[in-house]
Amino acid sequence: MESLLKKELNTSTLKTTGHAGGGCISEGQTYETDHGRVFVKINHKNEARKMFDGELASLDAILKTNTVKVPKPIKVIDVSPGGAAFVMEHLDMRSLHRHSAKLGEQLADLHLHNLRLKQTLQKGEQTVGQGPGQSQLQHTDKFGFHTVTCCGFIPQVNDWHSDWVAFFTQHRIQHQLDLIEKDYGDQQARELWSELQLRIPELFQDVEVVPALLHGDLWGGNVAENEAGPIIFDPASFYGHSEFELAIAGMFGGFSGSFYSAYHKVIPKAPGFDKRLKFYQLFHYLNHWNHFGTGYRGSSLGVMRSLLK
Ligand SMILES: Nc1ncnc2c1ncn2[C@@H]1O[C@H](COP(=O)(O)OP(=O)(O)OP(=O)(O)O)[C@@H](O)[C@H]1O
């Protein structure tokens, strides 16, 4: 592995620093190189290349918005006998605490970036340059992403769609339920979903959804800070409804009141927010059921039942 990394990173120095960071999905390790410190995630699953290509594309897109700090992606490398390694900039991080409110503001700026690009285009202005070597993000009026991204290790269908409700229903909820059907053939899930589908339009009757670039997996374990401000990492980006981002944030803790008030100062809650948030959380419960097994069945079915009330 070391000789492969030396060759791929074009470095004669490659020293571990003792900083290791394993998540639920991959093994992580920081190395000193001729070009500075890098953080390398390694995963030996067959799907690792796809997963890391999606993470690289996500970090690249967020970086280009210049709104919230992410590690700079460097490259994805195939490793033998199977799997891949993802090399990115190493960032010293500590738990998010002092910069919670700043993360709220910056996340709202990330979510508004695509809309602001449109407003700039409408004014006929040139878009502002973002530094050498960084091409601009283009405005999109569709939902999706140019490549597959993985929330966990399950690939998400990101095919472009002009209708958010259709995109989310088919590519997110239905996709997860198809995997559950395949592995568990759960009759209750099937029945609840057939009832719930009829109720989806009413969840969206009071809101206009515009495509926003999302981190896509913003749970408490994927946010941190350094002296200068907040950091987010391990994204599974796509253009979607900004409210979707807050769904997983609310499921496992890690975000204080100051984060939410700063966010909603910029993007206020639209009517029907709370019920839609539950619908968006359903995706994450189902995704957890598919990743970690039936421990998440009860919560998945519970959310479906509460949405039917
Ligand atoms: N660029 C980085 N620089 C330094 N440390 C990092 C960097 N990226 C991640 N880490 C550390 O490694 C840990 C795991 O990273 P990450 O969440 O990306 O892994 P993962 O296996 O994809 O995780 P999970 O699916 O559990 O969220 C983080 O909690 C953090 O401590």
Coordinates of N, CA and C in Angstrom, one line a residue, residues 55-231:
E55 N -17.7 10.8 -3.4 CA -17.3 11.7 -2.3 C -16.4 12.8 -2.9
L56 N -15.5 12.4 -3.8 CA -14.6 13.4 -4.4 C -15.4 14.4 -5.2
A57 N -16.4 14.0 -6.0 CA -17.2 14.9 -6.8 C -18.0 15.8 -5.9
S58 N -18.4 15.3 -4.7 CA -19.2 16.1 -3.8 C -18.4 17.2 -3.1
L59 N -17.2 16.8 -2.7 CA -16.3 17.7 -2.0 C -15.9 18.8 -3.0
D60 N -15.6 18.4 -4.3 CA -15.2 19.3 -5.3 C -16.4 20.4 -5.5
A61 N -17.6 19.9 -5.6 CA -18.7 20.8 -5.8 C -18.9 21.8 -4.7
I62 N -18.8 21.3 -3.4 CA -19.0 22.1 -2.2 C -17.8 23.2 -2.2
L63 N -16.6 22.7 -2.5 CA -15.5 23.6 -2.5 C -15.7 24.8 -3.4
K64 N -16.2 24.5 -4.6 CA -16.4 25.5 -5.6 C -17.4 26.6 -5.2
T65 N -18.3 26.2 -4.2 CA -19.3 27.3 -3.8 C -18.6 28.3 -2.8
N66 N -17.5 27.9 -2.3 CA -16.8 28.9 -1.4 C -17.6 29.3 -0.2
T67 N -18.4 28.4 0.3 CA -19.3 28.7 1.4 C -18.9 28.1 2.7
V68 N -18.6 26.8 2.7 CA -18.3 26.1 4.0 C -17.1 25.3 3.8
K69 N -16.2 25.2 4.8 CA -14.9 24.5 4.6 C -15.1 23.0 4.5
V70 N -14.4 22.4 3.5 CA -14.4 21.0 3.4 C -12.9 20.6 3.1
P71 N -12.5 19.4 3.3 CA -11.1 19.0 2.9 C -11.0 19.0 1.4
K72 N -9.9 19.5 0.9 CA -9.7 19.5 -0.6 C -9.5 18.0 -1.0
P73 N -10.3 17.6 -2.0 CA -10.1 16.2 -2.5 C -8.8 16.1 -3.3
I74 N -8.1 15.0 -3.3 CA -6.9 14.9 -4.1 C -7.1 13.8 -5.2
K75 N -7.2 12.6 -4.8 CA -7.5 11.6 -5.8 C -8.0 10.3 -5.3
V76 N -8.6 9.5 -6.1 CA -9.1 8.1 -5.8 C -8.2 7.1 -6.5
I77 N -7.7 6.1 -5.7 CA -6.8 5.2 -6.2 C -7.4 3.8 -6.1
D78 N -7.3 2.9 -7.1 CA -7.7 1.5 -7.0 C -6.6 0.8 -6.2
V79 N -7.0 -0.1 -5.3 CA -6.0 -0.9 -4.5 C -6.3 -2.3 -4.8
S80 N -5.2 -3.1 -4.7 CA -5.4 -4.5 -5.0 C -5.4 -5.3 -3.6
P81 N -6.1 -6.3 -3.4 CA -6.8 -7.1 -4.4 C -8.1 -6.5 -4.8
G82 N -8.7 -5.6 -4.0 CA -10.0 -5.0 -4.4 C -10.2 -3.8 -3.5
G83 N -11.1 -2.9 -4.0 CA -11.4 -1.7 -3.2 C -10.6 -0.5 -3.7
A84 N -10.6 0.6 -2.9 CA -10.0 1.8 -3.3 C -9.6 2.7 -2.1
A85 N -8.8 3.6 -2.4 CA -8.3 4.6 -1.4 C -8.7 6.0 -1.9
F86 N -9.1 6.8 -1.0 CA -9.4 8.2 -1.3 C -8.5 9.1 -0.5
V87 N -7.8 9.9 -1.3 CA -6.8 10.8 -0.7 C -7.3 12.3 -0.7
M88 N -7.3 12.9 0.5 CA -7.7 14.3 0.6 C -6.8 15.1 1.5
E89 N -7.0 16.3 1.5 CA -6.2 17.2 2.4 C -6.5 16.8 3.9
H90 N -5.5 16.7 4.7 CA -5.7 16.5 6.2 C -6.1 17.8 6.8
L91 N -7.1 17.7 7.6 CA -7.5 18.9 8.4 C -7.5 18.5 9.9
D92 N -6.9 19.4 10.7 CA -7.0 19.1 12.2 C -8.4 19.6 12.6
M93 N -9.1 18.7 13.3 CA -10.5 19.0 13.6 C -10.8 18.7 15.1
R94 N -11.7 19.4 15.6 CA -12.2 19.0 17.0 C -13.8 19.1 16.9
S95 N -14.4 18.7 18.0 CA -15.9 18.6 17.9 C -16.5 20.0 17.7
L96 N -17.6 20.1 16.9 CA -18.3 21.3 16.7 C -18.8 21.9 18.0
H97 N -18.5 23.1 18.3 CA -19.0 23.7 19.5 C -19.1 25.2 19.4
R98 N -17.9 25.8 19.3 CA -17.8 27.3 19.2 C -18.4 27.8 17.9
H99 N -18.3 27.1 16.8 CA -18.7 27.6 15.5 C -20.0 27.1 15.0
S100 N -20.9 26.6 15.9 CA -22.2 26.1 15.5 C -23.0 27.1 14.7
A101 N -23.1 28.3 15.2 CA -23.9 29.3 14.6 C -23.4 29.6 13.2
K102 N -22.0 29.7 13.1 CA -21.4 29.9 11.8 C -21.7 28.8 10.8
L103 N -21.7 27.6 11.3 CA -22.1 26.5 10.4 C -23.5 26.7 9.9
G104 N -24.4 27.1 10.8 CA -25.8 27.3 10.3 C -25.8 28.3 9.2
E105 N -25.1 29.4 9.4 CA -25.1 30.5 8.3 C -24.5 30.0 7.0
Q106 N -23.3 29.3 7.2 CA -22.6 28.8 6.0 C -23.3 27.8 5.3
L107 N -24.0 26.9 6.0 CA -24.8 25.8 5.4 C -26.0 26.5 4.6
A108 N -26.6 27.5 5.1 CA -27.7 28.2 4.4 C -27.1 28.8 3.1
D109 N -25.9 29.4 3.2 CA -25.2 29.9 2.0 C -25.0 28.9 1.0
L110 N -24.5 27.7 1.4 CA -24.3 26.6 0.5 C -25.7 26.3 -0.2
H111 N -26.7 26.2 0.6 CA -28.0 25.9 0.0 C -28.6 27.0 -0.9
L112 N -28.2 28.2 -0.7 CA -28.6 29.3 -1.6 C -27.7 29.5 -2.8
H113 N -26.6 28.8 -2.8 CA -25.6 29.1 -3.8 C -26.2 29.0 -5.2
N114 N -26.9 27.9 -5.5 CA -27.4 27.6 -6.8 C -28.5 28.7 -7.2
L115 N -29.3 29.1 -6.3 CA -30.3 30.1 -6.5 C -29.6 31.4 -6.8
R116 N -28.6 31.7 -6.1 CA -27.8 33.0 -6.3 C -27.2 33.0 -7.6
L117 N -26.7 31.8 -8.1 CA -26.1 31.8 -9.4 C -27.2 32.1 -10.5
K118 N -28.4 31.7 -10.3 CA -29.5 32.0 -11.2 C -29.8 33.5 -11.2
Q119 N -29.8 34.1 -10.0 CA -30.1 35.5 -9.9 C -29.0 36.3 -10.6
T120 N -27.8 35.9 -10.4 CA -26.7 36.5 -11.1 C -26.8 36.5 -12.6
L121 N -27.2 35.3 -13.1 CA -27.3 35.1 -14.5 C -28.5 36.0 -15.0
Q122 N -29.5 36.1 -14.2 CA -30.7 36.9 -14.7 C -30.3 38.3 -14.8
K123 N -29.4 38.8 -13.9 CA -29.0 40.2 -13.9 C -28.0 40.4 -15.1
G124 N -27.6 39.3 -15.7 CA -26.7 39.4 -16.9 C -25.3 39.8 -16.4
E125 N -25.0 39.5 -15.1 CA -23.7 39.8 -14.6 C -22.8 38.6 -14.9
Q126 N -21.5 38.9 -15.0 CA -20.5 37.8 -15.0 C -20.4 37.2 -13.7
T127 N -20.3 35.9 -13.6 CA -20.1 35.3 -12.3 C -18.7 35.6 -11.7
V128 N -18.6 35.7 -10.4 CA -17.4 36.1 -9.8 C -16.4 34.9 -9.8
G129 N -15.1 35.2 -10.2 CA -14.1 34.2 -10.2 C -13.8 33.6 -8.8
Q130 N -13.4 32.4 -8.8 CA -13.2 31.7 -7.5 C -11.8 31.2 -7.3
G131 N -10.9 31.9 -7.9 CA -9.5 31.5 -7.7 C -8.9 30.6 -8.8
P132 N -7.6 30.6 -8.8 CA -7.0 29.9 -9.9 C -7.3 28.4 -9.9
G133 N -7.5 27.8 -11.0 CA -7.6 26.4 -11.1 C -9.0 25.9 -10.8
Q134 N -9.9 26.7 -10.3 CA -11.2 26.2 -10.0 C -12.2 26.7 -11.0
S135 N -12.8 25.8 -11.7 CA -13.8 26.2 -12.6 C -15.1 26.5 -11.8
Q136 N -16.0 27.2 -12.5 CA -17.2 27.6 -11.8 C -18.2 26.4 -11.8
L137 N -19.1 26.5 -10.8 CA -20.3 25.6 -10.8 C -21.3 26.3 -11.7
Q138 N -22.0 25.5 -12.5 CA -23.1 26.0 -13.4 C -24.4 26.0 -12.6
H139 N -25.3 26.9 -12.9 CA -26.6 26.9 -12.3 C -27.4 25.7 -12.9
T140 N -28.1 25.0 -12.0 CA -29.0 23.9 -12.6 C -30.5 24.2 -12.1
D141 N -31.4 23.9 -13.0 CA -32.8 24.0 -12.5 C -33.4 22.6 -12.3
K142 N -32.5 21.6 -12.2 CA -33.0 20.2 -12.0 C -32.4 19.7 -10.7
F143 N -33.0 18.5 -10.3 CA -32.6 17.8 -9.1 C -31.8 16.6 -9.5
G144 N -30.8 16.3 -8.8 CA -29.9 15.2 -9.2 C -28.5 15.6 -9.0
F145 N -27.6 14.9 -9.7 CA -26.1 15.2 -9.7 C -25.5 14.5 -10.9
H146 N -24.3 15.0 -11.2 CA -23.7 14.5 -12.5 C -23.1 13.1 -12.3
T147 N -23.1 12.6 -11.0 CA -22.5 11.3 -10.8 C -23.2 10.7 -9.6
V148 N -23.1 9.4 -9.5 CA -23.6 8.6 -8.3 C -22.9 9.1 -7.1
T149 N -23.6 9.2 -6.0 CA -23.0 9.5 -4.7 C -23.6 8.5 -3.7
C150 N -22.8 8.1 -2.7 CA -23.3 7.1 -1.8 C -23.5 7.6 -0.4
C151 N -24.7 7.4 0.2 CA -25.0 7.8 1.5 C -24.8 6.6 2.4
G152 N -23.6 6.5 3.0 CA -23.1 5.2 3.5 C -22.4 4.5 2.3
F153 N -22.7 3.2 2.1 CA -22.1 2.6 0.9 C -23.1 2.3 -0.1
I154 N -24.4 2.6 0.1 CA -25.4 2.3 -0.9 C -25.4 3.4 -2.0
P155 N -25.2 3.1 -3.3 CA -25.3 4.1 -4.3 C -26.6 4.8 -4.4
Q156 N -26.7 6.1 -4.6 CA -27.9 6.8 -4.7 C -28.1 7.1 -6.2
V157 N -29.3 6.9 -6.7 CA -29.6 7.3 -8.1 C -29.7 8.8 -8.1
N158 N -28.9 9.4 -9.0 CA -28.9 10.9 -9.1 C -29.3 11.4 -10.4
D159 N -30.0 10.5 -11.2 CA -30.4 10.9 -12.6 C -31.2 12.2 -12.5
W160 N -30.9 13.2 -13.4 CA -31.5 14.5 -13.3 C -33.1 14.4 -13.5
H161 N -33.8 15.2 -12.7 CA -35.3 15.2 -12.8 C -35.7 16.7 -12.6
S162 N -36.8 17.1 -13.3 CA -37.2 18.5 -13.0 C -38.2 18.5 -11.9
D163 N -38.7 17.4 -11.4 CA -39.8 17.4 -10.4 C -39.2 16.8 -9.1
W164 N -39.0 17.6 -8.1 CA -38.4 17.1 -6.8 C -39.2 16.0 -6.2
V165 N -40.5 16.1 -6.1 CA -41.3 15.1 -5.4 C -41.1 13.8 -6.1
A166 N -41.2 13.8 -7.4 CA -41.0 12.5 -8.2 C -39.6 12.0 -8.0
F167 N -38.6 12.9 -8.0 CA -37.2 12.5 -7.8 C -37.0 11.8 -6.4
F168 N -37.5 12.5 -5.4 CA -37.3 12.0 -4.0 C -38.1 10.7 -3.8
T169 N -39.3 10.7 -4.3 CA -40.1 9.5 -4.1 C -39.5 8.3 -4.8
Q170 N -39.1 8.4 -6.1 CA -38.6 7.3 -6.8 C -37.2 6.9 -6.5
H171 N -36.3 7.9 -6.5 CA -34.9 7.7 -6.4 C -34.4 7.5 -5.0
R172 N -35.2 8.0 -4.0 CA -34.7 7.9 -2.7 C -35.6 6.8 -1.9
I173 N -36.9 7.1 -1.7 CA -37.7 6.2 -0.8 C -38.0 4.9 -1.6
Q174 N -38.5 5.0 -2.8 CA -38.8 3.7 -3.5 C -37.5 2.8 -3.7
H175 N -36.4 3.5 -3.9 CA -35.1 2.8 -4.1 C -34.8 2.0 -2.8
Q176 N -34.9 2.7 -1.7 CA -34.6 2.0 -0.4 C -35.6 0.9 -0.1
L177 N -36.9 1.1 -0.4 CA -37.9 0.1 -0.2 C -37.7 -1.1 -1.1
D178 N -37.2 -0.9 -2.3 CA -36.9 -2.0 -3.2 C -35.8 -2.9 -2.6
L179 N -34.8 -2.3 -2.0 CA -33.7 -3.0 -1.4 C -34.3 -3.8 -0.2
I180 N -35.2 -3.2 0.5 CA -35.8 -3.9 1.7 C -36.6 -5.1 1.2
E181 N -37.4 -4.8 0.2 CA -38.2 -5.9 -0.4 C -37.3 -7.1 -0.8
K182 N -36.2 -6.8 -1.4 CA -35.3 -7.8 -1.9 C -34.7 -8.6 -0.7
D183 N -34.3 -7.9 0.3 CA -33.7 -8.6 1.4 C -34.6 -9.2 2.5
Y184 N -35.7 -8.5 2.7 CA -36.6 -8.9 3.8 C -38.0 -9.2 3.4
G185 N -38.5 -8.7 2.2 CA -39.9 -8.9 1.8 C -40.9 -8.5 2.9
D186 N -40.7 -7.3 3.4 CA -41.5 -6.9 4.6 C -42.9 -6.4 4.1
Q187 N -43.9 -7.2 4.5 CA -45.2 -6.9 4.1 C -45.8 -5.6 4.7
Q188 N -45.4 -5.4 6.0 CA -45.9 -4.1 6.6 C -45.4 -2.9 6.0
A189 N -44.1 -3.0 5.6 CA -43.5 -1.8 4.9 C -44.2 -1.6 3.6
R190 N -44.4 -2.7 2.9 CA -45.1 -2.6 1.6 C -46.5 -1.9 1.7
E191 N -47.2 -2.4 2.7 CA -48.6 -1.9 2.9 C -48.6 -0.4 3.4
L192 N -47.7 -0.1 4.3 CA -47.7 1.3 4.8 C -47.3 2.3 3.6
W193 N -46.3 1.8 2.8 CA -45.9 2.6 1.7 C -47.0 2.9 0.7
S194 N -47.8 1.8 0.4 CA -48.8 2.0 -0.6 C -49.9 3.1 -0.1
E195 N -50.1 3.1 1.2 CA -51.0 4.2 1.8 C -50.3 5.5 1.8
L196 N -49.0 5.5 2.2 CA -48.3 6.8 2.3 C -48.1 7.5 1.0
Q197 N -47.9 6.7 -0.1 CA -47.7 7.4 -1.4 C -48.9 8.3 -1.8
L198 N -50.1 7.9 -1.4 CA -51.2 8.7 -1.7 C -51.2 10.1 -1.0
R199 N -50.5 10.1 0.1 CA -50.5 11.3 1.0 C -49.4 12.3 0.7
I200 N -48.5 11.9 -0.2 CA -47.3 12.7 -0.5 C -47.6 14.1 -1.0
P201 N -48.5 14.2 -2.0 CA -48.8 15.5 -2.6 C -49.2 16.5 -1.5
E202 N -49.9 16.1 -0.5 CA -50.4 17.1 0.5 C -49.2 17.6 1.4
L203 N -48.1 16.9 1.4 CA -46.9 17.3 2.2 C -46.3 18.5 1.5
F204 N -46.5 18.6 0.2 CA -45.8 19.6 -0.6 C -46.7 20.7 -1.1
Q205 N -47.9 20.8 -0.6 CA -48.8 21.8 -1.3 C -48.5 23.2 -1.0
D206 N -47.8 23.5 0.2 CA -47.5 24.9 0.5 C -46.0 25.3 0.3
V207 N -45.3 24.6 -0.5 CA -43.9 24.9 -0.6 C -43.4 24.9 -2.1
E208 N -42.6 25.8 -2.4 CA -41.9 25.8 -3.7 C -40.5 25.2 -3.5
V209 N -40.1 24.2 -4.2 CA -38.8 23.6 -3.9 C -37.9 24.0 -5.1
V210 N -36.8 24.6 -4.7 CA -35.8 24.9 -5.8 C -34.5 24.1 -5.5
P211 N -33.8 23.7 -6.6 CA -32.6 22.8 -6.3 C -31.5 23.5 -5.6
A212 N -31.1 22.8 -4.5 CA -30.0 23.4 -3.7 C -28.9 22.3 -3.6
L213 N -27.6 22.7 -3.7 CA -26.6 21.8 -3.5 C -26.5 21.4 -2.1
L214 N -26.6 20.1 -1.8 CA -26.6 19.5 -0.5 C -25.3 18.8 -0.1
H215 N -25.0 18.8 1.1 CA -24.0 17.8 1.6 C -24.5 16.4 1.5
G216 N -25.7 16.2 1.9 CA -26.4 15.0 1.6 C -26.3 13.9 2.8
D217 N -25.4 14.1 3.7 CA -25.3 13.1 4.8 C -24.8 13.8 6.1
L218 N -25.5 14.9 6.4 CA -25.0 15.8 7.4 C -25.4 15.4 8.8
W219 N -24.9 14.3 9.3 CA -25.2 13.9 10.7 C -24.1 14.4 11.5
G220 N -24.2 14.4 12.8 CA -23.3 15.0 13.8 C -21.9 14.5 13.6
G221 N -21.7 13.2 13.1 CA -20.4 12.6 12.9 C -19.7 13.2 11.7
N222 N -20.3 14.0 10.9 CA -19.7 14.5 9.7 C -19.5 16.1 9.7
V223 N -19.6 16.6 10.9 CA -19.3 18.0 11.1 C -18.2 18.2 12.2
A224 N -17.4 19.2 12.1 CA -16.4 19.5 13.1 C -16.0 21.0 13.0
E225 N -14.9 21.4 13.7 CA -14.5 22.7 13.5 C -13.0 22.8 13.8
N226 N -12.4 23.9 13.4 CA -11.0 24.2 13.8 C -11.1 25.6 14.3
E227 N -9.9 26.2 14.6 CA -9.9 27.6 15.1 C -10.7 28.6 14.3
A228 N -10.5 28.4 12.9 CA -11.1 29.4 12.0 C -12.6 29.3 11.8
G229 N -13.1 28.1 12.0 CA -14.5 27.9 11.7 C -15.0 26.5 11.5
P230 N -16.2 26.3 11.1 CA -16.7 24.9 10.9 C -16.2 24.2 9.7
I231 N -16.2 22.9 9.8 CA -15.8 22.0 8.7 C -16.8 20.9 8.5

